[in-house]
Coordinates of C-alpha atoms in Angstrom, one line a residue:
X529 CA 87.8 115.6 71.7
X530 CA 88.5 114.8 75.9
X531 CA 87.7 116.4 78.7
X532 CA 91.1 118.2 80.0
X533 CA 92.2 117.0 82.7
X534 CA 92.9 119.7 85.1
X535 CA 96.5 121.0 86.8
X536 CA 96.0 123.1 89.2
X537 CA 98.0 125.9 90.0
X538 CA 96.7 128.6 91.9
X539 CA 97.2 128.7 95.0
X540 CA 94.4 129.8 97.1
X541 CA 93.2 125.9 95.7
X542 CA 96.1 124.3 97.7
X543 CA 95.1 123.5 101.1
X544 CA 98.5 123.1 102.3
X545 CA 99.1 120.6 105.1
X546 CA 100.4 121.1 108.0
X547 CA 103.1 117.6 108.6
X548 CA 103.6 118.9 105.0
X549 CA 104.6 122.0 106.5
X550 CA 106.7 120.3 109.0
X551 CA 108.3 117.8 107.1
X552 CA 109.6 121.5 104.6
X553 CA 111.6 122.2 108.1
X554 CA 112.7 119.1 108.7
X555 CA 114.5 118.2 105.4
X556 CA 116.0 122.3 105.4
X557 CA 117.5 122.3 109.4
X558 CA 118.9 118.5 108.8
X559 CA 120.7 119.5 105.3
X560 CA 122.8 121.1 108.1
X561 CA 122.4 117.9 110.5
X562 CA 126.2 118.4 112.4
X563 CA 125.2 122.1 112.8
X564 CA 122.2 121.1 114.6
X565 CA 123.4 118.6 116.2
X566 CA 125.7 121.2 117.6
X567 CA 123.0 123.9 118.5
X568 CA 122.4 120.9 120.5
X569 CA 124.7 120.5 122.2
X570 CA 125.8 124.4 123.3
X571 CA 121.9 124.9 124.2
X572 CA 122.6 122.0 126.5
X573 CA 126.1 123.2 128.1
X574 CA 124.0 126.6 128.7
X575 CA 121.0 125.4 129.6
X576 CA 122.6 123.1 132.4
X577 CA 125.6 126.2 133.6
X578 CA 122.3 128.0 133.8
X579 CA 120.3 125.0 136.2
X580 CA 123.5 124.7 138.1
X581 CA 124.1 128.4 139.2
X582 CA 121.5 128.4 142.1
X583 CA 122.5 125.0 143.0
X584 CA 125.8 126.2 143.4
X585 CA 124.6 129.7 145.6
X586 CA 122.9 126.9 148.2
X587 CA 125.9 124.7 148.8
X588 CA 127.0 127.9 149.7
X589 CA 124.8 129.2 151.7
X590 CA 123.9 126.0 153.2
X591 CA 128.1 125.3 154.1
X592 CA 130.4 127.6 153.6
X593 CA 128.4 130.8 154.6
X594 CA 126.6 128.9 157.1
X595 CA 130.1 127.7 159.0
X596 CA 132.2 130.8 157.2
X597 CA 133.9 128.7 155.6
X598 CA 135.6 131.8 154.1
X599 CA 138.3 130.1 152.2
X600 CA 135.8 128.1 150.5
X601 CA 133.4 130.8 150.3
X602 CA 136.0 132.3 147.6
X603 CA 136.3 128.7 145.7
X604 CA 132.4 128.2 145.4
X605 CA 132.0 131.5 144.4
X606 CA 135.3 131.6 141.5
X607 CA 132.8 127.6 140.6
X608 CA 130.2 129.4 140.3
X609 CA 132.1 132.7 137.9
X610 CA 133.1 129.6 135.8
X611 CA 129.9 127.8 135.0
X612 CA 128.0 131.1 134.5
X613 CA 130.8 132.4 132.1
X614 CA 130.6 129.1 130.5
X615 CA 126.8 129.0 129.8
X616 CA 127.4 132.6 128.2
X617 CA 129.9 131.2 125.8
X618 CA 128.5 128.3 125.1
X619 CA 125.1 130.8 123.7
X620 CA 127.2 132.6 122.2
X621 CA 128.0 129.6 120.0
X622 CA 124.4 128.8 119.5
X623 CA 123.4 132.0 118.8
X624 CA 126.6 132.0 116.2
X625 CA 125.5 128.5 114.8
X626 CA 121.7 128.9 114.5
X627 CA 122.1 131.9 112.7
X628 CA 124.5 130.9 109.7
X629 CA 122.3 127.7 109.2
X630 CA 119.4 130.0 109.6
X631 CA 120.8 132.5 106.9
X632 CA 121.4 129.4 104.8
X633 CA 118.2 127.6 105.2
X634 CA 116.5 131.1 103.6
X635 CA 119.0 131.2 101.2
X636 CA 118.2 126.8 100.1
X637 CA 114.3 127.8 100.0
X638 CA 114.6 130.8 98.7
X639 CA 116.5 130.2 95.6
X640 CA 114.4 126.5 96.5
X641 CA 111.4 128.7 95.4
X642 CA 113.1 130.8 92.6
X643 CA 113.5 127.5 90.6
X644 CA 110.6 125.9 90.7
X645 CA 108.8 129.6 89.6
X646 CA 111.0 129.5 86.6
X647 CA 109.7 126.4 85.9
X648 CA 106.1 126.2 86.4
X649 CA 103.9 127.0 82.9
X650 CA 103.0 130.9 81.9
X651 CA 99.9 128.5 83.7
X652 CA 100.8 129.1 86.7
X653 CA 101.3 132.9 86.6
X654 CA 98.6 133.3 84.8
X655 CA 95.5 132.5 88.1
X656 CA 97.8 133.7 90.2
X657 CA 98.6 137.6 92.0
X658 CA 102.4 139.2 91.4
X659 CA 102.3 140.3 95.2
X660 CA 101.9 136.5 96.7
X661 CA 103.1 135.0 95.2
X662 CA 106.3 137.4 95.5
X663 CA 105.0 137.2 99.5
X664 CA 106.1 133.7 99.7
X665 CA 109.3 134.0 98.6
X666 CA 110.3 137.2 100.7
X667 CA 108.3 137.5 104.0
X668 CA 107.5 134.2 104.2
X669 CA 111.2 133.6 104.2
X670 CA 111.7 136.0 106.3
X671 CA 109.3 134.0 109.2
X672 CA 110.7 130.9 108.6
X673 CA 114.0 131.9 109.5
X674 CA 112.4 134.2 113.0
X675 CA 111.5 131.1 113.3
X676 CA 114.8 129.3 113.4
X677 CA 116.1 132.4 115.0
X678 CA 113.6 132.6 117.8
X679 CA 111.4 129.8 117.7
X680 CA 113.9 127.6 117.4
X681 CA 117.2 128.3 119.6
X682 CA 114.7 130.1 121.5
X683 CA 112.8 127.0 121.9
X684 CA 115.9 124.8 122.8
X685 CA 116.5 126.7 126.1
X686 CA 113.7 125.9 127.3
X687 CA 113.0 122.7 126.8
X688 CA 117.6 122.0 127.9
X689 CA 116.9 124.8 130.6
X690 CA 113.7 123.3 132.0
X691 CA 115.1 119.0 131.7
X692 CA 118.1 121.3 133.7
X693 CA 116.0 122.5 136.1
X694 CA 113.9 120.0 137.4
X695 CA 116.9 117.2 137.7
X696 CA 118.3 119.7 140.1
X697 CA 114.8 120.2 141.7
X698 CA 113.3 116.4 141.4
X699 CA 117.1 115.5 143.0
X700 CA 116.9 118.2 146.5
X701 CA 113.1 117.8 147.7
X702 CA 110.4 116.5 144.1
X703 CA 107.4 118.2 146.5
X704 CA 108.7 121.3 145.6
X705 CA 109.8 120.4 142.3
X706 CA 105.9 118.7 141.8
X707 CA 104.5 122.7 142.6
X708 CA 106.3 124.1 139.1
X709 CA 105.8 120.4 137.3
X710 CA 102.2 120.4 137.2
X711 CA 102.3 124.7 136.2
X712 CA 104.1 124.0 133.7
X713 CA 102.0 120.4 132.3
X714 CA 99.1 123.5 132.7
X715 CA 100.8 126.0 130.2
X716 CA 101.2 123.2 127.9
X717 CA 97.7 122.4 127.9
X718 CA 96.9 126.3 128.1
X719 CA 99.0 127.0 124.9
X720 CA 97.9 123.0 123.0
X721 CA 94.4 124.4 122.6
X722 CA 95.3 127.8 122.2
X723 CA 98.0 126.7 119.0
X724 CA 94.5 125.1 116.9
X725 CA 93.3 129.1 116.2
X726 CA 96.3 130.9 116.5
X727 CA 97.5 128.5 113.7
X728 CA 94.7 129.1 111.7
X729 CA 94.5 132.3 112.6
X730 CA 98.6 132.6 111.0
X731 CA 97.4 131.0 107.5
X732 CA 94.5 133.1 107.5
X733 CA 96.7 136.3 108.0
X734 CA 99.1 135.0 105.7
X735 CA 97.5 135.5 102.9
X736 CA 95.3 138.2 103.4
X737 CA 98.8 139.8 103.3
X738 CA 99.8 138.1 100.4
X739 CA 96.0 140.1 98.6
X740 CA 97.1 143.0 99.7
X741 CA 100.4 143.0 98.6
X742 CA 99.2 141.5 95.3
X743 CA 96.7 144.8 95.4
X744 CA 100.0 147.5 95.3
X745 CA 101.3 146.3 92.9
X746 CA 98.3 146.1 91.3
X747 CA 98.6 149.4 92.1
X748 CA 101.7 150.1 90.8
X749 CA 101.3 149.6 87.3
X750 CA 98.2 150.4 87.1
X751 CA 98.5 153.8 88.9
X752 CA 98.3 155.8 85.0
X753 CA 94.9 153.8 84.4
X754 CA 94.1 155.3 88.0
X755 CA 94.9 158.6 87.6
X756 CA 93.4 159.3 84.5
X757 CA 89.8 157.5 85.2
X758 CA 90.2 159.4 88.6
X759 CA 90.1 156.8 90.9
X760 CA 92.8 157.6 93.5
X761 CA 89.8 157.6 96.5
X762 CA 88.2 154.4 94.8
X763 CA 91.4 152.6 95.5
X764 CA 92.0 154.2 98.7
X765 CA 89.2 152.8 99.8
X766 CA 89.7 149.2 98.6
X767 CA 93.3 149.1 99.9
X768 CA 91.6 149.9 103.0
X769 CA 89.3 147.7 103.3
X770 CA 92.1 145.1 102.4
X771 CA 94.1 146.9 105.3
X772 CA 91.5 146.4 108.1
X773 CA 91.0 142.3 106.7
X774 CA 94.6 142.4 107.5
X775 CA 94.3 144.7 111.0
X776 CA 91.1 142.2 112.3
X777 CA 93.0 139.2 111.1
X778 CA 96.6 140.7 113.1
X779 CA 94.0 141.5 116.3
X780 CA 92.5 138.9 116.9
X781 CA 96.0 136.6 116.9
X782 CA 97.3 139.6 119.8
X783 CA 94.1 138.1 121.2
X784 CA 94.7 135.3 121.5
X785 CA 98.6 135.4 122.3
X786 CA 98.1 138.5 124.8
X787 CA 95.8 135.8 126.1
X788 CA 98.4 133.9 126.9
X789 CA 100.7 135.5 128.1
X790 CA 97.7 136.5 131.1
X791 CA 97.7 132.8 131.6
X792 CA 101.4 132.4 132.1
X793 CA 102.0 135.4 134.1
X794 CA 98.9 134.6 136.1
X795 CA 100.4 131.2 137.5
X796 CA 103.2 132.2 137.4
X797 CA 103.0 134.7 140.3
X798 CA 100.6 131.8 142.4
X799 CA 103.5 128.8 142.2
X800 CA 106.1 131.5 143.2
X801 CA 104.3 132.7 145.8
X802 CA 102.9 128.9 146.8
X803 CA 107.1 127.6 145.9
X804 CA 107.9 130.2 148.0
X805 CA 105.1 129.2 151.0
X806 CA 105.7 125.4 151.4
X807 CA 109.5 126.2 151.2
X808 CA 108.8 128.1 155.0
X809 CA 106.4 126.0 155.8
X810 CA 109.7 122.3 155.4
X811 CA 112.7 125.1 156.7
X812 CA 110.7 125.8 160.1
X813 CA 110.4 121.4 160.3
X814 CA 113.8 121.8 160.1
X815 CA 113.5 120.1 157.0
X816 CA 115.3 122.8 154.6
X817 CA 118.6 124.7 155.5
X818 CA 118.4 128.5 154.2
X819 CA 121.0 128.9 151.0
X820 CA 117.7 126.0 149.9
X821 CA 115.0 128.4 149.8
X822 CA 116.3 130.8 147.8
X823 CA 117.4 127.7 145.7
X824 CA 113.7 126.6 144.4
X825 CA 113.2 130.6 144.4
X826 CA 115.4 131.0 141.5
X827 CA 114.4 127.5 140.3
X828 CA 110.8 128.1 140.3
X829 CA 111.6 131.7 138.8
X830 CA 113.4 130.7 136.8
X831 CA 111.3 128.0 135.1
X832 CA 108.7 130.3 135.1
X833 CA 110.0 134.0 133.3
X834 CA 111.4 131.1 130.8
X835 CA 106.6 130.4 130.3
X836 CA 106.5 133.9 130.3
X837 CA 108.2 134.1 127.2
X838 CA 106.1 131.2 125.5
X839 CA 103.7 132.5 123.8
X840 CA 106.5 134.8 122.1
X841 CA 107.6 130.8 121.6
X842 CA 105.1 129.4 120.0
X843 CA 103.5 132.3 118.4
X844 CA 107.4 131.8 115.7
X845 CA 106.8 128.7 115.6
X846 CA 103.5 128.6 114.4
X847 CA 104.1 131.3 112.2
X848 CA 106.7 129.5 111.3
X849 CA 104.4 126.7 110.2
X850 CA 102.0 128.8 108.7
X851 CA 104.8 130.4 105.9
X852 CA 106.5 127.0 105.7
X853 CA 102.9 126.2 104.3
X854 CA 102.4 128.7 102.0
X855 CA 106.3 127.6 101.0
X856 CA 105.9 124.6 100.6
X857 CA 102.1 125.3 98.0
X858 CA 104.5 126.7 95.7
X859 CA 107.0 123.8 95.7
X860 CA 104.8 120.8 95.6
X861 CA 103.6 122.2 92.3
X862 CA 104.9 119.6 89.0
X863 CA 104.1 121.9 85.3
X864 CA 102.3 119.8 83.0
X865 CA 105.4 120.5 80.3
X866 CA 107.3 117.5 81.4
X867 CA 110.8 116.9 79.1
X868 CA 111.3 113.1 78.0
X869 CA 114.0 110.9 79.3
X870 CA 115.7 111.7 75.9
X871 CA 115.2 114.0 74.6
X872 CA 116.0 115.1 70.5
X873 CA 119.4 117.2 70.7
X874 CA 119.8 118.4 67.1
X875 CA 122.6 120.6 65.9
X876 CA 121.8 124.1 65.2
X877 CA 123.2 123.8 62.3
X878 CA 120.9 121.0 61.5
X879 CA 117.7 122.8 62.6
X880 CA 115.4 124.0 60.0
X881 CA 112.3 125.1 60.7
X882 CA 109.6 123.7 59.1
X883 CA 106.6 124.0 61.8
X884 CA 103.3 121.2 60.8
X885 CA 99.8 121.3 62.6
X886 CA 98.6 117.6 63.2
X887 CA 94.6 116.8 64.1
X888 CA 95.8 119.6 67.0
X889 CA 92.6 120.5 70.0
X890 CA 92.9 122.8 72.9
X891 CA 91.2 123.0 75.1
X892 CA 92.3 125.9 78.3
X893 CA 92.5 124.3 82.2
X894 CA 88.8 125.8 82.5
X895 CA 87.3 123.2 80.0
X896 CA 87.5 125.8 77.3
X897 CA 88.6 124.3 73.6
X898 CA 90.5 126.9 71.7
X899 CA 91.1 124.9 68.6
X900 CA 89.7 121.9 67.4
X901 CA 91.2 119.4 64.5
X902 CA 94.1 121.6 63.2
X903 CA 96.1 120.3 60.4
X904 CA 98.6 122.8 58.8
X905 CA 102.4 122.8 57.1
X906 CA 104.4 125.2 56.6
X907 CA 108.4 124.6 54.7
X908 CA 111.1 126.0 56.4
X909 CA 111.5 129.8 55.1
X910 CA 108.5 131.0 54.9
X911 CA 106.3 133.3 56.4
X912 CA 102.2 132.3 58.0
X913 CA 100.0 135.4 58.6
X914 CA 97.6 135.0 61.3
X915 CA 94.0 136.3 61.4
X916 CA 91.1 136.0 63.1
X917 CA 88.4 137.6 65.1
X918 CA 88.9 138.4 69.0
X919 CA 89.4 135.1 71.3
X920 CA 89.4 133.0 68.1
X921 CA 92.9 131.6 68.7
X922 CA 95.5 132.9 66.6
X923 CA 98.4 133.9 70.0
X924 CA 97.6 130.2 71.1
X925 CA 98.7 128.8 68.2
X926 CA 101.6 130.2 68.4
X927 CA 101.6 129.4 72.0
X928 CA 101.5 125.8 70.8
X929 CA 104.7 125.9 68.3
X930 CA 106.8 127.3 71.9
X931 CA 105.5 124.7 73.9
X932 CA 103.6 127.1 76.6
X933 CA 101.2 124.5 76.4
X934 CA 101.0 121.2 75.7
X935 CA 97.4 120.2 73.1
X936 CA 94.7 117.3 74.1
X937 CA 95.2 115.6 71.3
X938 CA 97.2 115.9 68.2
X939 CA 100.2 117.6 68.2
X940 CA 103.0 120.3 66.8
X941 CA 106.2 119.1 65.0
X942 CA 109.0 120.7 64.0
X943 CA 111.0 119.5 61.5
X944 CA 109.3 116.4 61.9
X945 CA 109.4 115.8 65.6
X946 CA 106.8 116.2 68.3
X947 CA 107.8 118.9 69.9
X948 CA 106.8 117.5 73.0
X949 CA 110.0 115.2 71.8
X950 CA 112.2 118.1 71.6
X951 CA 114.4 119.7 74.5
X952 CA 112.4 122.0 76.0
X953 CA 115.6 125.0 76.0
X954 CA 117.1 124.2 72.6
X955 CA 113.5 124.1 71.5
X956 CA 112.9 127.7 72.5
X957 CA 116.1 129.0 72.3
X958 CA 116.2 128.6 68.2
X959 CA 112.3 131.0 68.4
X960 CA 112.6 134.0 68.9
X961 CA 109.3 135.5 70.5
X962 CA 107.6 138.8 70.7
X963 CA 103.9 140.3 72.0
X964 CA 102.7 143.8 71.7
X965 CA 103.4 143.6 75.5
X966 CA 107.1 144.5 74.9
X967 CA 109.1 143.8 77.9
X968 CA 112.9 145.4 78.9
X969 CA 115.0 145.0 81.8
X970 CA 116.5 147.8 83.7
X971 CA 119.9 148.0 82.6
X972 CA 122.1 149.7 79.3
X973 CA 120.2 149.2 76.3
X974 CA 122.9 147.1 74.6
X975 CA 123.1 144.6 77.2
X976 CA 118.6 144.6 76.6
X977 CA 120.0 144.0 72.8
X978 CA 122.3 141.2 73.8
X979 CA 120.1 139.0 76.7
X980 CA 120.4 135.6 74.9
X981 CA 123.5 136.5 72.8
X982 CA 125.9 138.0 74.3
X983 CA 128.3 137.4 71.8
X984 CA 127.0 140.9 70.6
X985 CA 128.9 143.6 69.5
X986 CA 127.9 147.0 69.6
X987 CA 128.9 147.6 65.5
X988 CA 125.9 144.8 64.6
X989 CA 124.0 146.3 67.5
X990 CA 124.1 149.1 65.9
X991 CA 123.6 147.9 62.3
X992 CA 120.3 146.4 63.5
X993 CA 119.1 149.1 65.1
X994 CA 120.0 151.1 61.7
X995 CA 118.1 149.4 60.1
X996 CA 114.9 148.9 62.0
X997 CA 114.3 152.5 63.0
X998 CA 117.3 154.9 61.5
X999 CA 120.3 156.3 63.3
X1000 CA 118.9 158.9 64.0
X1001 CA 116.9 157.0 66.5
X1002 CA 120.4 155.7 68.7
X1003 CA 121.4 159.1 68.1
X1004 CA 118.0 160.8 69.7
X1005 CA 119.0 158.8 73.0
X1006 CA 121.0 160.3 75.8
X1007 CA 123.8 157.9 76.1
X1008 CA 123.3 155.8 72.7
X1009 CA 124.1 152.0 73.5
X1010 CA 125.0 152.7 76.6
X1011 CA 121.4 154.5 78.3
X1012 CA 120.3 153.0 81.2
X1013 CA 116.9 152.3 80.0
X1014 CA 114.3 152.1 83.8
X1015 CA 112.0 149.6 85.0
X1016 CA 110.5 148.4 81.7
X1017 CA 112.3 150.8 79.5
X1018 CA 109.4 153.3 81.6
X1019 CA 112.3 156.7 80.3
X1020 CA 111.7 155.5 75.4
X1021 CA 108.5 155.7 74.2
X1022 CA 105.5 152.0 73.0
X1023 CA 107.6 152.0 69.7
X1024 CA 111.0 153.3 71.1
X1025 CA 110.4 149.7 72.7
X1026 CA 109.4 147.6 70.6
X1027 CA 112.0 148.2 67.9
X1028 CA 114.6 148.0 70.5
X1029 CA 112.7 144.6 71.3
X1030 CA 112.9 143.3 67.6
X1031 CA 116.0 144.2 67.7
X1032 CA 116.6 141.7 70.4
X1033 CA 115.3 139.2 68.7
X1034 CA 116.6 139.5 65.0
X1035 CA 120.7 139.6 66.9
X1036 CA 119.2 136.2 68.3
X1037 CA 119.4 134.7 65.0
X1038 CA 115.6 132.0 65.6
X1039 CA 114.7 129.5 63.0
X1040 CA 111.6 130.8 64.0
X1041 CA 110.3 134.5 64.8
X1042 CA 107.2 134.4 66.5
X1043 CA 105.5 137.9 65.8
X1044 CA 102.0 138.4 68.1
X1045 CA 101.3 142.6 67.3
X1046 CA 105.1 142.7 67.5
X1047 CA 104.8 146.8 65.7
X1048 CA 100.8 147.3 67.3
X1049 CA 102.7 150.7 68.9
X1050 CA 105.2 152.3 66.2
X1051 CA 103.6 154.0 63.4
X1052 CA 102.8 153.6 59.9
X1053 CA 105.1 154.3 57.9
X1054 CA 107.6 153.4 60.6
X1055 CA 106.3 149.9 60.4
X1056 CA 106.7 149.7 56.1
X1057 CA 110.8 150.5 57.2
X1058 CA 110.6 148.2 60.4
X1059 CA 109.0 145.5 57.4
X1060 CA 111.3 145.9 54.9
X1061 CA 114.3 145.5 57.7
X1062 CA 112.6 142.9 59.0
X1063 CA 112.2 140.6 56.2
X1064 CA 116.1 141.5 55.1
X1065 CA 117.4 140.7 58.2
X1066 CA 114.7 137.5 59.0
X1067 CA 115.4 135.9 54.4
X1068 CA 115.2 131.8 55.9
X1069 CA 114.2 132.4 58.8
X1070 CA 110.4 130.3 59.2
X1071 CA 107.6 133.4 61.1
X1072 CA 104.6 132.9 61.8
X1073 CA 103.2 136.7 61.6
X1074 CA 99.8 137.8 64.4
X1075 CA 98.1 140.8 63.0
X1076 CA 94.7 142.9 63.2
X1077 CA 96.5 145.3 60.4
X1078 CA 96.1 144.0 56.9
X1079 CA 99.0 146.0 56.0
X1080 CA 101.5 144.2 57.6
X1081 CA 100.4 140.3 55.9
X1082 CA 100.2 141.1 51.9
X1083 CA 103.7 139.6 51.4
X1084 CA 103.2 136.7 53.7
X1085 CA 103.9 133.4 51.9
X1086 CA 100.5 132.2 53.7
X1087 CA 97.6 134.1 55.0
X1088 CA 95.4 131.6 57.7
X1089 CA 92.1 133.0 59.2
X1090 CA 91.1 131.6 61.8
X1091 CA 87.8 131.7 63.4
X1092 CA 85.1 128.6 65.9
X1093 CA 88.0 126.7 66.1
X1094 CA 88.9 126.3 62.9
X1095 CA 91.2 127.7 59.5
X1096 CA 88.0 128.4 57.3
X1097 CA 90.4 130.1 54.7
X1098 CA 94.2 129.8 53.9
X1099 CA 96.2 130.6 51.5
X1100 CA 97.8 133.3 49.8
X1101 CA 96.6 137.1 49.6
X1102 CA 95.8 136.6 46.3
X1103 CA 94.6 133.3 47.4
X1104 CA 92.2 134.2 49.4
X1105 CA 90.8 137.3 48.0
X1106 CA 89.8 135.2 44.4
X1107 CA 88.0 132.5 47.3
X1108 CA 85.8 136.1 48.1
X1109 CA 85.2 135.2 51.1
X1110 CA 85.7 135.2 54.7
X1111 CA 88.7 137.2 53.7
X1112 CA 88.2 139.3 51.7
X1113 CA 85.4 140.7 53.3
X1114 CA 87.6 142.2 55.7
X1115 CA 90.7 143.7 52.5
X1116 CA 87.7 145.1 51.6
X1117 CA 86.7 146.8 54.9
X1118 CA 90.5 147.8 55.4
X1119 CA 90.6 149.2 51.5
X1120 CA 87.9 150.9 52.6

């Protein structure tokens, strides 16, 4: 058997490059190119308006006040007020458009991630923790929101305000402007060095947070087991360790960011003080007027007021890039269950339900061979029971029919067509699949029964439930079919949940039925009644039954005994009893 080429679905084994994360953000932003250009336009207007204010004040001091031109001062004051008003209006529109773009980007990202998750095979969900997956579609997307609304908007403010400010500073006096330029360059060098450590630590922190989310989700799901095994303190201790790892990680980020804040504060104090001293020196030499001292102090203060917030901006940028990396790790995945360009898509009334395994071999991605060289064919409308020891590959066998996995050799054929060539949704729409781990949605019973078949009437639903259980079943429910279920139907017994799930399958009217321990939580008496009802309601449906209780399979047309990767015995119940092989031994133990 050839080696199974492994597709990596474990997100912990994927290291998405920083460039890839930045490309994701770039693509999302430029889906709204016009809006993004409008944000830049208003950012430039705001920055220019803010930078003009000290220049207007300088003119008022040097020209209007010095010459006691009070009428001119009033005009200058009006210009100052107009510039300030324009800056405020520009800031408002910049914030408004940024908020809308951010909301749209978040909407698109969540939709893209959710759509991608829906397309991935069950292997992905088996290899990753649910809490970590949920965090990527919630908290990580929220980190991108902070990147857009705080990092991007404030970053644009910073760039354009500094550009406008330095333009006026150099225009007025290049020597004083050089002091602030040197200060800004030193800050940028420091931030670039700091960013290497910050980005690595931020990614680590997000991964720990994802693990913690998974831990909490698992503790909620297994709460009953934790309590009955008296393990509350153990889980509290484990959570404390995970929480401590997260705390240590965030503390390091705070330490790195705090160092930047301290450095920028110290540098800003030095540069502003040097600017004042140098300006006073030039004033004493008669090279500048008093208004220019105010101008340079205002500009130096503005530059480093903006730079004081740059560490927070940088942190939001690093958080956003790290979060985008984690989202991109999901988006770049491709399903190994692919559909051909022109798949087989027959009319429903032409689908018969014949199933055949031809020279089929299957191994899981870890390399473990489960089934080897299987050959078997079942005619439409017949019932096949599958038995064998735990871990023999019974569930894998039926999973291959629904194409939840693809075999490495051979194939599964439905109505003579390889399932790889079927239109996937058409194939699965004609397969009713029920396992012992039933899932019911947090909705009414009738809406659960209508899942994938919204045309089901209350009369049909009632008749089906009555056939599978008894009229007493519906009467025992608080509001009958309109009873609202809790998450996963936790306000019902396990047996009641299985009956509703069975009814949902029957109402779907599939051509192929797969029952994997589907009645394991129902008492023997009820199981016999359900068996009779199922035989009647699924007449003409090709059925596969995986069972440990032999009592559920005596009437099967065909029984397959799977062990050691192969079908070692095959035939009806009577034929296998006469064979006096392994099935006969299983039956003998059952009747004892």
